[in-house]
């Protein structure tokens, strides 16, 4: 009797394996095991692959194409030292620095706590000055460059008592430092003075220092051309140069010299400087350029021209990055018909064909006259003068019929203006890659919604979504209940 009961029990157990409940439960268990196995494998793979996706609006944690080109061609080991207290590293800066080390094994990142290792920074400073926490040191061999912590950010000083951080300049500074320790050269720019020249704004000086330029000044009326000069900057002189000064500049340029000349329309006649320009096949057109195409000016002001870029190394990156240049109250640059055969003149920035020239500078009217010169006009040109018999020896000049484009308010709002100048210096120095990296904005935009939109969003989040989840759960429960 006991045997019969056991047999019946075994049959009952066997039959239970054939029920719908068991089959559905078995399938569910099998799917669960497979899903868990897939997740385990994915986690193991993810740990081995250092992949991160930058979802920030301004790609704060991504490097530019220019930086990748520069660090992909390194021929030496480079170490980046980050000075932080242990455990108090800045996450944003750390993430950006890791992008360099992730891309190439030739760059290493090391964190140093100056409090625990006070003697470390002495080898990188002068006169026992202290490096603040957050500073970076980029080193390769015996060459190094210190990046102060304050240089890694751009600030808005509209409220001098409480300046605010507007953007990150980490990539600008670090990539510039890498280029410096890689090339081992710091070009010297001499700014001409003695004629009421404009001083470069602080923002430009800071960026030039980031790009590894050394800035000095020279008065050619009282001294000779410096021996260590690489580039001569003539920034909107208010008075003409003397014949002697022009001769010194001419001799400098004839020996493969490099210069950039910025001249505002509001400057008076400069016959001696004009004679220098004419010897290089160009002449200033003393007239205010008025743009007739509304797509080529801003703020409803036809004097604030947005010129078309040409085809040249100086402006190529501006075109690819869609960075316009704004030239307020510019004058034209004429390319002379009669000039030396060794000269090569390339337009960099031009007006549209609808532009015209206002020759009467004493009137405020912008109405076009019958005899007004018609565009297009050159606003900026690049000139090379090839030395006969020598392929690599040449003089280089960049001439811009405007200097107001470097005003601080324009530099801060139109990045293309600063990059145009920086690119010009790079071309004059025979740089193959122009470092026109924009700071990453940290400004956040507030999303403003009205009362009705608030009600709709609240209804969706508080009522519709929970109801949808409950309904889906109820449907699944009812289906499983009737299996």
Short mmCIF file of C-alpha atoms in Angstrom, two decimals:
data_model
loop_
_atom_site.label_atom_id
_atom_site.label_comp_id
_atom_site.label_asym_id
_atom_site.label_seq_id
_atom_site.Cartn_x
_atom_site.Cartn_y
_atom_site.Cartn_z
CA UNK A 1 0.00 0.00 0.00
CA UNK A 2 2.91 2.29 0.88
CA UNK A 3 4.52 1.36 -2.48
CA UNK A 4 1.35 2.33 -4.34
CA UNK A 5 1.24 5.72 -2.65
CA UNK A 6 4.88 6.40 -3.55
CA UNK A 7 4.24 5.45 -7.15
CA UNK A 8 1.22 7.74 -7.32
CA UNK A 9 3.27 10.51 -5.77
CA UNK A 10 6.04 10.09 -8.35
CA UNK A 11 3.52 10.25 -11.17
CA UNK A 12 2.03 13.40 -9.69
CA UNK A 13 5.46 15.02 -9.49
CA UNK A 14 6.24 14.06 -13.08
CA UNK A 15 2.93 15.48 -14.26
CA UNK A 16 3.64 18.76 -12.46
CA UNK A 17 6.65 19.32 -14.75
CA UNK A 18 4.30 19.27 -17.73
CA UNK A 19 1.99 22.00 -16.47
CA UNK A 20 1.83 25.48 -18.04
CA UNK A 21 2.89 27.11 -14.78
CA UNK A 22 6.12 25.12 -14.68
CA UNK A 23 6.92 25.76 -18.33
CA UNK A 24 6.36 29.53 -17.97
CA UNK A 25 8.29 29.56 -14.71
CA UNK A 26 11.15 27.62 -16.28
CA UNK A 27 11.34 29.99 -19.21
CA UNK A 28 11.37 32.96 -16.84
CA UNK A 29 14.13 31.42 -14.74
CA UNK A 30 16.18 30.63 -17.85
CA UNK A 31 15.79 34.18 -19.18
CA UNK A 32 16.80 35.57 -15.78
CA UNK A 33 19.97 33.45 -15.75
CA UNK A 34 20.82 34.55 -19.31
CA UNK A 35 20.20 38.23 -18.49
CA UNK A 36 22.40 38.03 -15.39
CA UNK A 37 25.15 36.33 -17.40
CA UNK A 38 25.00 39.03 -20.08
CA UNK A 39 25.22 41.80 -17.46
CA UNK A 40 28.23 40.12 -15.84
CA UNK A 41 30.01 39.85 -19.20
CA UNK A 42 29.18 43.48 -20.10
CA UNK A 43 30.53 44.70 -16.75
CA UNK A 44 33.75 42.76 -17.25
CA UNK A 45 34.17 44.19 -20.75
CA UNK A 46 33.33 47.74 -19.59
CA UNK A 47 36.05 47.56 -16.94
CA UNK A 48 38.61 46.69 -19.60
CA UNK A 49 37.50 49.38 -22.10
CA UNK A 50 38.00 52.98 -20.80
CA UNK A 51 35.08 54.45 -22.73
CA UNK A 52 33.35 57.60 -21.51
CA UNK A 53 30.76 59.69 -23.29
CA UNK A 54 30.85 63.48 -22.85
CA UNK A 55 27.22 64.60 -22.59
CA UNK A 56 27.99 68.15 -21.41
CA UNK A 57 26.55 70.89 -23.64
CA UNK A 58 29.89 72.55 -24.49
CA UNK A 59 31.92 69.30 -24.51
CA UNK A 60 33.82 70.43 -21.44
CA UNK A 61 35.50 67.05 -21.01
CA UNK A 62 36.48 66.57 -24.67
CA UNK A 63 39.66 67.62 -26.45
CA UNK A 64 39.73 69.41 -29.79
CA UNK A 65 40.93 67.95 -33.06
CA UNK A 66 43.96 70.26 -32.93
CA UNK A 67 45.06 68.88 -29.57
CA UNK A 68 44.77 65.31 -30.80
CA UNK A 69 46.89 66.19 -33.85
CA UNK A 70 49.58 67.70 -31.63
CA UNK A 71 49.79 64.92 -29.04
CA UNK A 72 49.60 62.19 -31.68
CA UNK A 73 52.93 63.40 -33.10
CA UNK A 74 54.97 63.51 -29.89
CA UNK A 75 58.54 62.27 -30.08
CA UNK A 76 59.35 62.59 -26.37
CA UNK A 77 57.96 61.70 -22.97
CA UNK A 78 55.93 64.44 -21.26
CA UNK A 79 54.82 64.52 -17.63
CA UNK A 80 52.00 66.67 -16.28
CA UNK A 81 52.26 67.36 -12.55
CA UNK A 82 49.03 68.45 -10.85
CA UNK A 83 49.49 70.16 -7.48
CA UNK A 84 46.63 69.19 -5.18
CA UNK A 85 46.12 68.16 -1.60
CA UNK A 86 45.53 64.44 -1.41
CA UNK A 87 41.85 63.69 -1.95
CA UNK A 88 41.00 67.28 -2.95
CA UNK A 89 41.61 67.11 -6.69
CA UNK A 90 39.30 69.12 -8.98
CA UNK A 91 37.17 66.58 -10.85
CA UNK A 92 36.65 68.70 -13.99
CA UNK A 93 40.35 69.37 -14.49
CA UNK A 94 41.32 65.79 -13.66
CA UNK A 95 38.90 64.41 -16.26
CA UNK A 96 40.33 66.71 -18.94
CA UNK A 97 43.93 65.80 -18.08
CA UNK A 98 43.09 62.09 -18.27
CA UNK A 99 41.99 62.62 -21.88
CA UNK A 100 45.63 63.36 -22.72
CA UNK A 101 46.96 60.23 -21.01
CA UNK A 102 44.19 58.05 -22.47
CA UNK A 103 45.16 59.10 -26.00
CA UNK A 104 48.92 58.56 -25.83
CA UNK A 105 51.31 56.67 -23.58
CA UNK A 106 53.91 59.42 -24.05
CA UNK A 107 52.01 61.66 -21.62
CA UNK A 108 51.87 60.79 -17.93
CA UNK A 109 49.80 62.45 -15.21
CA UNK A 110 51.11 62.63 -11.65
CA UNK A 111 49.47 64.23 -8.62
CA UNK A 112 51.78 65.91 -6.11
CA UNK A 113 50.75 67.19 -2.68
CA UNK A 114 52.99 70.24 -1.99
CA UNK A 115 52.17 70.03 1.72
CA UNK A 116 53.63 66.53 1.93
CA UNK A 117 56.46 67.28 -0.53
CA UNK A 118 57.32 70.97 0.02
CA UNK A 119 60.64 70.81 -1.81
CA UNK A 120 59.14 69.55 -5.07
CA UNK A 121 58.11 72.94 -6.50
CA UNK A 122 61.40 74.75 -5.75
CA UNK A 123 62.99 73.43 -8.94
CA UNK A 124 60.20 75.05 -10.98
CA UNK A 125 60.12 78.49 -9.32
CA UNK A 126 62.34 81.56 -8.96
CA UNK A 127 63.11 83.61 -5.85
CA UNK A 128 61.36 81.07 -3.59
CA UNK A 129 57.92 81.99 -4.90
CA UNK A 130 55.14 79.57 -4.08
CA UNK A 131 52.95 77.75 -6.56
CA UNK A 132 49.31 77.75 -5.53
CA UNK A 133 47.34 74.56 -5.18
CA UNK A 134 45.66 73.64 -8.45
CA UNK A 135 48.64 74.73 -10.56
CA UNK A 136 50.02 72.44 -13.26
CA UNK A 137 53.59 71.78 -14.40
CA UNK A 138 54.22 70.35 -17.87
CA UNK A 139 57.72 68.91 -18.17
CA UNK A 140 59.78 67.13 -20.82
CA UNK A 141 63.47 66.57 -20.20
CA UNK A 142 65.01 69.84 -19.02
CA UNK A 143 62.19 71.99 -20.35
CA UNK A 144 59.08 72.79 -18.36
CA UNK A 145 56.25 75.28 -18.18
CA UNK A 146 54.29 76.25 -15.09
CA UNK A 147 50.56 76.91 -15.48
CA UNK A 148 49.18 78.88 -12.50
CA UNK A 149 45.80 77.71 -11.24
CA UNK A 150 44.20 81.05 -12.12
CA UNK A 151 45.17 80.62 -15.79
CA UNK A 152 43.01 77.51 -16.06
CA UNK A 153 39.87 79.64 -15.79
CA UNK A 154 38.51 82.74 -17.47
CA UNK A 155 36.77 85.26 -15.24
CA UNK A 156 34.13 87.95 -15.62
CA UNK A 157 35.32 91.07 -13.79
CA UNK A 158 32.20 93.16 -14.38
CA UNK A 159 31.77 92.97 -10.60
CA UNK A 160 35.31 93.65 -9.33
CA UNK A 161 34.35 92.65 -5.79
CA UNK A 162 33.07 89.24 -6.84
CA UNK A 163 34.51 88.04 -10.17
CA UNK A 164 32.81 84.95 -11.55
CA UNK A 165 34.23 82.03 -13.52
CA UNK A 166 32.88 81.98 -17.08
CA UNK A 167 34.88 79.27 -18.85
CA UNK A 168 37.58 76.62 -18.57
CA UNK A 169 40.88 77.23 -20.39
CA UNK A 170 42.54 73.97 -19.34
CA UNK A 171 43.00 72.61 -22.86
CA UNK A 172 44.36 75.92 -24.14
CA UNK A 173 46.96 76.07 -21.39
CA UNK A 174 48.00 72.41 -21.35
CA UNK A 175 48.22 71.99 -25.13
CA UNK A 176 50.15 75.27 -25.38
CA UNK A 177 52.56 74.05 -22.70
CA UNK A 178 53.01 70.75 -24.54
CA UNK A 179 53.87 72.65 -27.72
CA UNK A 180 56.39 74.71 -25.76
CA UNK A 181 58.26 71.78 -24.18
CA UNK A 182 58.05 69.96 -27.50
CA UNK A 183 59.55 72.73 -29.65
CA UNK A 184 61.84 74.22 -27.03
CA UNK A 185 61.34 77.72 -28.45
CA UNK A 186 59.65 80.86 -27.15
CA UNK A 187 59.27 83.42 -29.98
CA UNK A 188 59.73 87.07 -29.01
CA UNK A 189 57.24 89.68 -30.20
CA UNK A 190 58.41 93.29 -30.05
CA UNK A 191 55.68 95.92 -30.04
CA UNK A 192 56.70 99.21 -31.62
CA UNK A 193 56.21 102.25 -29.39
CA UNK A 194 56.83 105.99 -29.55
CA UNK A 195 53.98 106.97 -31.89
CA UNK A 196 50.93 106.64 -29.63
CA UNK A 197 50.45 102.97 -30.49
CA UNK A 198 47.56 101.03 -28.95
CA UNK A 199 48.41 98.53 -26.23
CA UNK A 200 47.20 94.99 -26.62
CA UNK A 201 44.30 94.16 -24.28
CA UNK A 202 44.92 91.96 -21.27
CA UNK A 203 42.96 89.07 -22.81
CA UNK A 204 45.26 88.98 -25.85
CA UNK A 205 48.42 89.23 -23.74
CA UNK A 206 47.24 86.33 -21.60
CA UNK A 207 46.48 84.20 -24.65
CA UNK A 208 49.83 85.02 -26.28
CA UNK A 209 51.62 83.93 -23.11
CA UNK A 210 49.57 80.74 -23.17
CA UNK A 211 50.73 80.24 -26.76
CA UNK A 212 54.35 80.56 -25.55
CA UNK A 213 55.15 84.02 -26.89
CA UNK A 214 57.33 86.51 -25.03
CA UNK A 215 56.20 90.13 -25.31
CA UNK A 216 58.57 93.09 -25.29
CA UNK A 217 58.54 96.67 -26.60
CA UNK A 218 60.99 98.70 -28.67
CA UNK A 219 61.40 102.36 -29.62
CA UNK A 220 63.25 102.44 -32.93
CA UNK A 221 63.73 106.19 -32.69
CA UNK A 222 66.14 105.75 -29.79
CA UNK A 223 67.44 102.21 -30.35
CA UNK A 224 68.30 99.67 -33.02
CA UNK A 225 66.28 96.61 -33.96
CA UNK A 226 66.72 94.03 -31.14
CA UNK A 227 68.79 90.96 -31.98
CA UNK A 228 66.34 88.54 -30.36
CA UNK A 229 63.30 89.80 -32.28
CA UNK A 230 61.13 87.25 -34.07
CA UNK A 231 58.06 89.34 -34.92
CA UNK A 232 57.53 93.10 -35.04
CA UNK A 233 54.06 94.34 -34.08
CA UNK A 234 52.93 97.78 -35.24
CA UNK A 235 49.57 98.41 -33.59
CA UNK A 236 47.75 101.50 -34.87
CA UNK A 237 50.34 104.30 -34.54
CA UNK A 238 48.76 107.74 -34.16
CA UNK A 239 51.80 109.52 -35.64
CA UNK A 240 53.94 108.66 -38.61
CA UNK A 241 57.26 106.87 -38.29
CA UNK A 242 60.47 108.69 -39.15
CA UNK A 243 62.44 107.85 -42.27
CA UNK A 244 65.14 106.34 -40.08
CA UNK A 245 62.66 104.07 -38.29
CA UNK A 246 61.14 102.89 -41.56
CA UNK A 247 64.63 102.12 -42.87
CA UNK A 248 65.37 99.97 -39.81
CA UNK A 249 62.12 98.06 -40.34
CA UNK A 250 62.86 97.68 -44.04
CA UNK A 251 66.30 96.21 -43.30
CA UNK A 252 64.78 93.84 -40.73
CA UNK A 253 62.14 92.58 -43.16
CA UNK A 254 64.60 92.19 -46.04
CA UNK A 255 66.53 89.69 -43.90
CA UNK A 256 63.61 87.26 -43.66
CA UNK A 257 61.92 89.36 -40.99
CA UNK A 258 58.32 88.96 -39.89
CA UNK A 259 55.83 91.71 -39.01
CA UNK A 260 52.14 92.33 -38.40
CA UNK A 261 50.77 95.81 -39.01
CA UNK A 262 47.35 96.93 -37.73
CA UNK A 263 46.17 100.39 -38.76
CA UNK A 264 42.87 102.05 -37.85
CA UNK A 265 41.07 104.32 -40.28
CA UNK A 266 40.92 107.06 -37.65
CA UNK A 267 44.70 107.30 -37.70
CA UNK A 268 46.01 110.30 -39.66
CA UNK A 269 48.08 110.17 -42.84
CA UNK A 270 51.19 108.05 -42.47
CA UNK A 271 53.24 108.68 -45.64
CA UNK A 272 56.44 107.03 -44.39
CA UNK A 273 54.63 103.89 -43.26
CA UNK A 274 52.66 103.92 -46.51
CA UNK A 275 55.92 103.92 -48.47
CA UNK A 276 56.99 100.79 -46.58
CA UNK A 277 53.72 99.06 -47.47
CA UNK A 278 54.01 100.10 -51.11
CA UNK A 279 57.40 98.44 -51.35
CA UNK A 280 55.52 95.22 -50.54
CA UNK A 281 52.87 95.73 -53.21
CA UNK A 282 50.01 97.08 -51.09
CA UNK A 283 48.55 100.44 -50.05
CA UNK A 284 45.98 101.58 -47.51
CA UNK A 285 42.72 102.93 -48.95
CA UNK A 286 41.73 105.80 -46.66
CA UNK A 287 37.98 105.38 -46.76
CA UNK A 288 35.40 103.87 -44.46
CA UNK A 289 34.13 100.58 -45.81
CA UNK A 290 30.33 100.37 -45.76
CA UNK A 291 28.86 96.90 -46.21
CA UNK A 292 25.81 96.76 -48.46
CA UNK A 293 24.92 93.13 -47.74
CA UNK A 294 23.01 92.71 -44.45
CA UNK A 295 24.43 89.19 -44.11
CA UNK A 296 27.89 90.70 -43.81
CA UNK A 297 27.43 93.10 -40.90
CA UNK A 298 26.08 92.96 -37.33
CA UNK A 299 23.96 95.08 -34.97
CA UNK A 300 22.26 96.75 -37.95
CA UNK A 301 25.47 98.72 -38.46
CA UNK A 302 27.00 98.44 -41.97
CA UNK A 303 30.31 99.72 -40.58
CA UNK A 304 30.65 96.64 -38.33
CA UNK A 305 31.63 94.25 -41.08
CA UNK A 306 31.68 90.46 -40.93
CA UNK A 307 34.10 89.80 -43.81
CA UNK A 308 34.47 86.67 -45.89
CA UNK A 309 37.60 84.64 -45.06
CA UNK A 310 39.94 83.68 -47.87
CA UNK A 311 41.90 80.47 -48.36
CA UNK A 312 44.97 80.59 -46.15
CA UNK A 313 46.44 78.89 -43.08
CA UNK A 314 45.56 81.92 -40.95
CA UNK A 315 41.82 81.67 -41.59
CA UNK A 316 41.35 77.97 -42.41
CA UNK A 317 40.66 76.98 -38.79
CA UNK A 318 38.23 79.90 -38.43
CA UNK A 319 36.25 78.55 -41.37
CA UNK A 320 36.21 74.95 -40.13
CA UNK A 321 35.22 76.02 -36.60
CA UNK A 322 32.64 78.52 -37.93
CA UNK A 323 34.20 81.41 -36.03
CA UNK A 324 33.39 84.77 -37.66
CA UNK A 325 35.61 87.83 -37.44
CA UNK A 326 34.11 91.30 -36.92
CA UNK A 327 35.92 94.39 -38.25
CA UNK A 328 34.40 97.69 -37.02
CA UNK A 329 35.08 100.84 -39.08
CA UNK A 330 37.66 99.23 -41.33
CA UNK A 331 39.61 100.61 -44.27
CA UNK A 332 40.58 98.77 -47.42
CA UNK A 333 43.94 97.44 -48.57
CA UNK A 334 44.71 97.82 -52.27
CA UNK A 335 46.92 95.34 -54.09
CA UNK A 336 49.07 97.39 -56.47
CA UNK A 337 49.32 96.46 -60.12
CA UNK A 338 53.02 97.30 -60.23
CA UNK A 339 55.02 95.30 -57.69
CA UNK A 340 58.02 93.00 -57.38
CA UNK A 341 57.73 89.55 -58.94
CA UNK A 342 58.98 87.95 -55.74
CA UNK A 343 55.87 89.08 -53.85
CA UNK A 344 52.92 86.81 -53.14
CA UNK A 345 49.86 88.61 -51.74
CA UNK A 346 46.88 86.62 -50.41
CA UNK A 347 43.59 88.21 -49.26
CA UNK A 348 42.64 87.01 -45.78
CA UNK A 349 39.43 88.96 -45.11
CA UNK A 350 37.28 90.65 -47.76
CA UNK A 351 33.97 92.48 -47.92
CA UNK A 352 31.14 91.40 -50.17
CA UNK A 353 30.76 92.83 -53.66
CA UNK A 354 27.93 95.00 -52.32
CA UNK A 355 30.29 97.02 -50.11
CA UNK A 356 31.36 100.52 -51.05
CA UNK A 357 33.88 103.07 -49.83
CA UNK A 358 32.97 106.29 -48.01
CA UNK A 359 35.79 108.69 -48.93
CA UNK A 360 34.41 111.76 -47.14
CA UNK A 361 35.31 111.04 -43.52
CA UNK A 362 33.93 114.36 -42.28
CA UNK A 363 30.27 113.42 -42.78
CA UNK A 364 28.17 111.00 -40.75
CA UNK A 365 25.93 110.02 -43.65
CA UNK A 366 26.23 106.44 -44.88
CA UNK A 367 24.29 107.01 -48.09
CA UNK A 368 26.10 105.74 -51.13
CA UNK A 369 27.30 108.43 -53.54
CA UNK A 370 27.55 108.07 -57.30
CA UNK A 371 31.34 108.17 -57.34
CA UNK A 372 31.80 105.81 -54.36
CA UNK A 373 34.35 103.02 -54.97
CA UNK A 374 32.65 99.64 -55.29
CA UNK A 375 33.65 96.43 -53.50
CA UNK A 376 34.80 93.86 -52.81
CA UNK A 377 37.63 95.29 -50.69
CA UNK A 378 40.47 93.58 -48.87
CA UNK A 379 40.50 94.23 -45.13
CA UNK A 380 43.45 91.97 -44.31
CA UNK A 381 46.19 90.47 -46.49
CA UNK A 382 49.21 88.20 -46.04
CA UNK A 383 52.38 89.08 -47.95
CA UNK A 384 55.44 86.93 -48.57
CA UNK A 385 58.61 88.09 -50.29
CA UNK A 386 60.70 85.17 -51.52
CA UNK A 387 64.46 85.66 -51.40
CA UNK A 388 65.86 84.96 -54.90
CA UNK A 389 67.66 81.62 -55.11
CA UNK A 390 66.54 80.44 -51.65
CA UNK A 391 63.39 78.34 -51.35
CA UNK A 392 62.96 78.59 -47.57
CA UNK A 393 64.11 82.18 -46.99
CA UNK A 394 61.28 84.69 -47.16
CA UNK A 395 59.89 87.77 -45.48
CA UNK A 396 56.34 87.64 -44.14
CA UNK A 397 53.91 90.44 -43.34
CA UNK A 398 50.28 90.49 -42.23
CA UNK A 399 48.54 93.83 -42.77
CA UNK A 400 45.07 94.62 -41.39
CA UNK A 401 43.18 97.82 -42.17
CA UNK A 402 41.75 97.83 -38.66
CA UNK A 403 42.88 97.63 -35.03
CA UNK A 404 39.55 98.17 -33.27
CA UNK A 405 38.74 94.48 -33.74
CA UNK A 406 41.03 93.85 -30.74
CA UNK A 407 38.91 95.92 -28.34
CA UNK A 408 38.22 94.01 -25.10
CA UNK A 409 34.45 93.98 -25.59
CA UNK A 410 34.88 92.34 -29.01
CA UNK A 411 37.56 89.91 -27.87
CA UNK A 412 35.29 88.65 -25.10
CA UNK A 413 32.23 88.23 -27.33
CA UNK A 414 33.76 87.34 -30.73
CA UNK A 415 36.37 84.54 -30.28
CA UNK A 416 37.26 84.69 -33.97
CA UNK A 417 38.89 88.11 -33.54
CA UNK A 418 41.49 86.88 -31.05
CA UNK A 419 42.07 83.67 -32.96
CA UNK A 420 42.65 85.60 -36.18
CA UNK A 421 45.48 87.51 -34.50
CA UNK A 422 46.93 84.40 -32.81
CA UNK A 423 46.80 82.49 -36.09
CA UNK A 424 48.61 85.38 -37.80
CA UNK A 425 51.46 85.15 -35.30
CA UNK A 426 51.55 81.38 -35.81
CA UNK A 427 51.84 81.75 -39.59
CA UNK A 428 54.57 84.37 -39.22
CA UNK A 429 56.44 81.84 -37.08
CA UNK A 430 56.00 79.05 -39.67
CA UNK A 431 53.84 76.99 -37.34
CA UNK A 432 52.21 74.10 -39.15
CA UNK A 433 49.34 73.91 -36.66
CA UNK A 434 47.58 77.00 -35.36
CA UNK A 435 46.39 76.66 -31.79
CA UNK A 436 42.92 78.21 -31.96
CA UNK A 437 41.25 76.35 -29.10
CA UNK A 438 38.20 78.01 -27.59
CA UNK A 439 37.68 78.06 -23.82
CA UNK A 440 34.84 75.80 -22.66
CA UNK A 441 31.97 77.93 -21.37
CA UNK A 442 30.66 77.10 -17.90
CA UNK A 443 27.68 79.42 -18.12
CA UNK A 444 24.32 77.70 -17.62
CA UNK A 445 21.10 78.87 -19.17
CA UNK A 446 17.99 78.98 -16.96
CA UNK A 447 14.90 77.21 -18.30
CA UNK A 448 11.92 79.49 -17.69
CA UNK A 449 8.42 77.97 -17.95
CA UNK A 450 5.02 79.57 -17.34
CA UNK A 451 2.25 78.40 -14.97
CA UNK A 452 0.38 76.39 -17.62
CA UNK A 453 3.56 74.54 -18.65
CA UNK A 454 4.22 73.80 -14.97
CA UNK A 455 0.75 72.22 -14.63
CA UNK A 456 1.22 70.10 -17.75
CA UNK A 457 4.65 68.84 -16.70
CA UNK A 458 3.42 68.13 -13.17
CA UNK A 459 0.43 66.20 -14.52
CA UNK A 460 2.66 64.08 -16.75
CA UNK A 461 5.22 63.31 -14.04
CA UNK A 462 2.91 62.97 -11.03
CA UNK A 463 -0.19 61.40 -12.63
CA UNK A 464 0.28 60.00 -16.15
CA UNK A 465 3.61 58.21 -15.68
CA UNK A 466 2.62 56.51 -12.38
CA UNK A 467 -0.76 55.50 -13.89
CA UNK A 468 1.02 54.03 -16.89
CA UNK A 469 3.31 51.96 -14.68
CA UNK A 470 0.38 50.75 -12.52
CA UNK A 471 -1.69 49.87 -15.60
CA UNK A 472 1.14 47.87 -17.14
CA UNK A 473 1.66 46.01 -13.87
CA UNK A 474 -2.08 45.29 -13.50
CA UNK A 475 -2.30 43.89 -17.05
CA UNK A 476 0.67 41.58 -16.48
CA UNK A 477 -0.75 40.42 -13.13
CA UNK A 478 -4.17 39.62 -14.64
CA UNK A 479 -2.63 37.66 -17.51
CA UNK A 480 -0.44 35.60 -15.17
CA UNK A 481 -3.39 35.01 -12.81
CA UNK A 482 -5.38 33.27 -15.55
CA UNK A 483 -2.58 31.05 -16.81
#
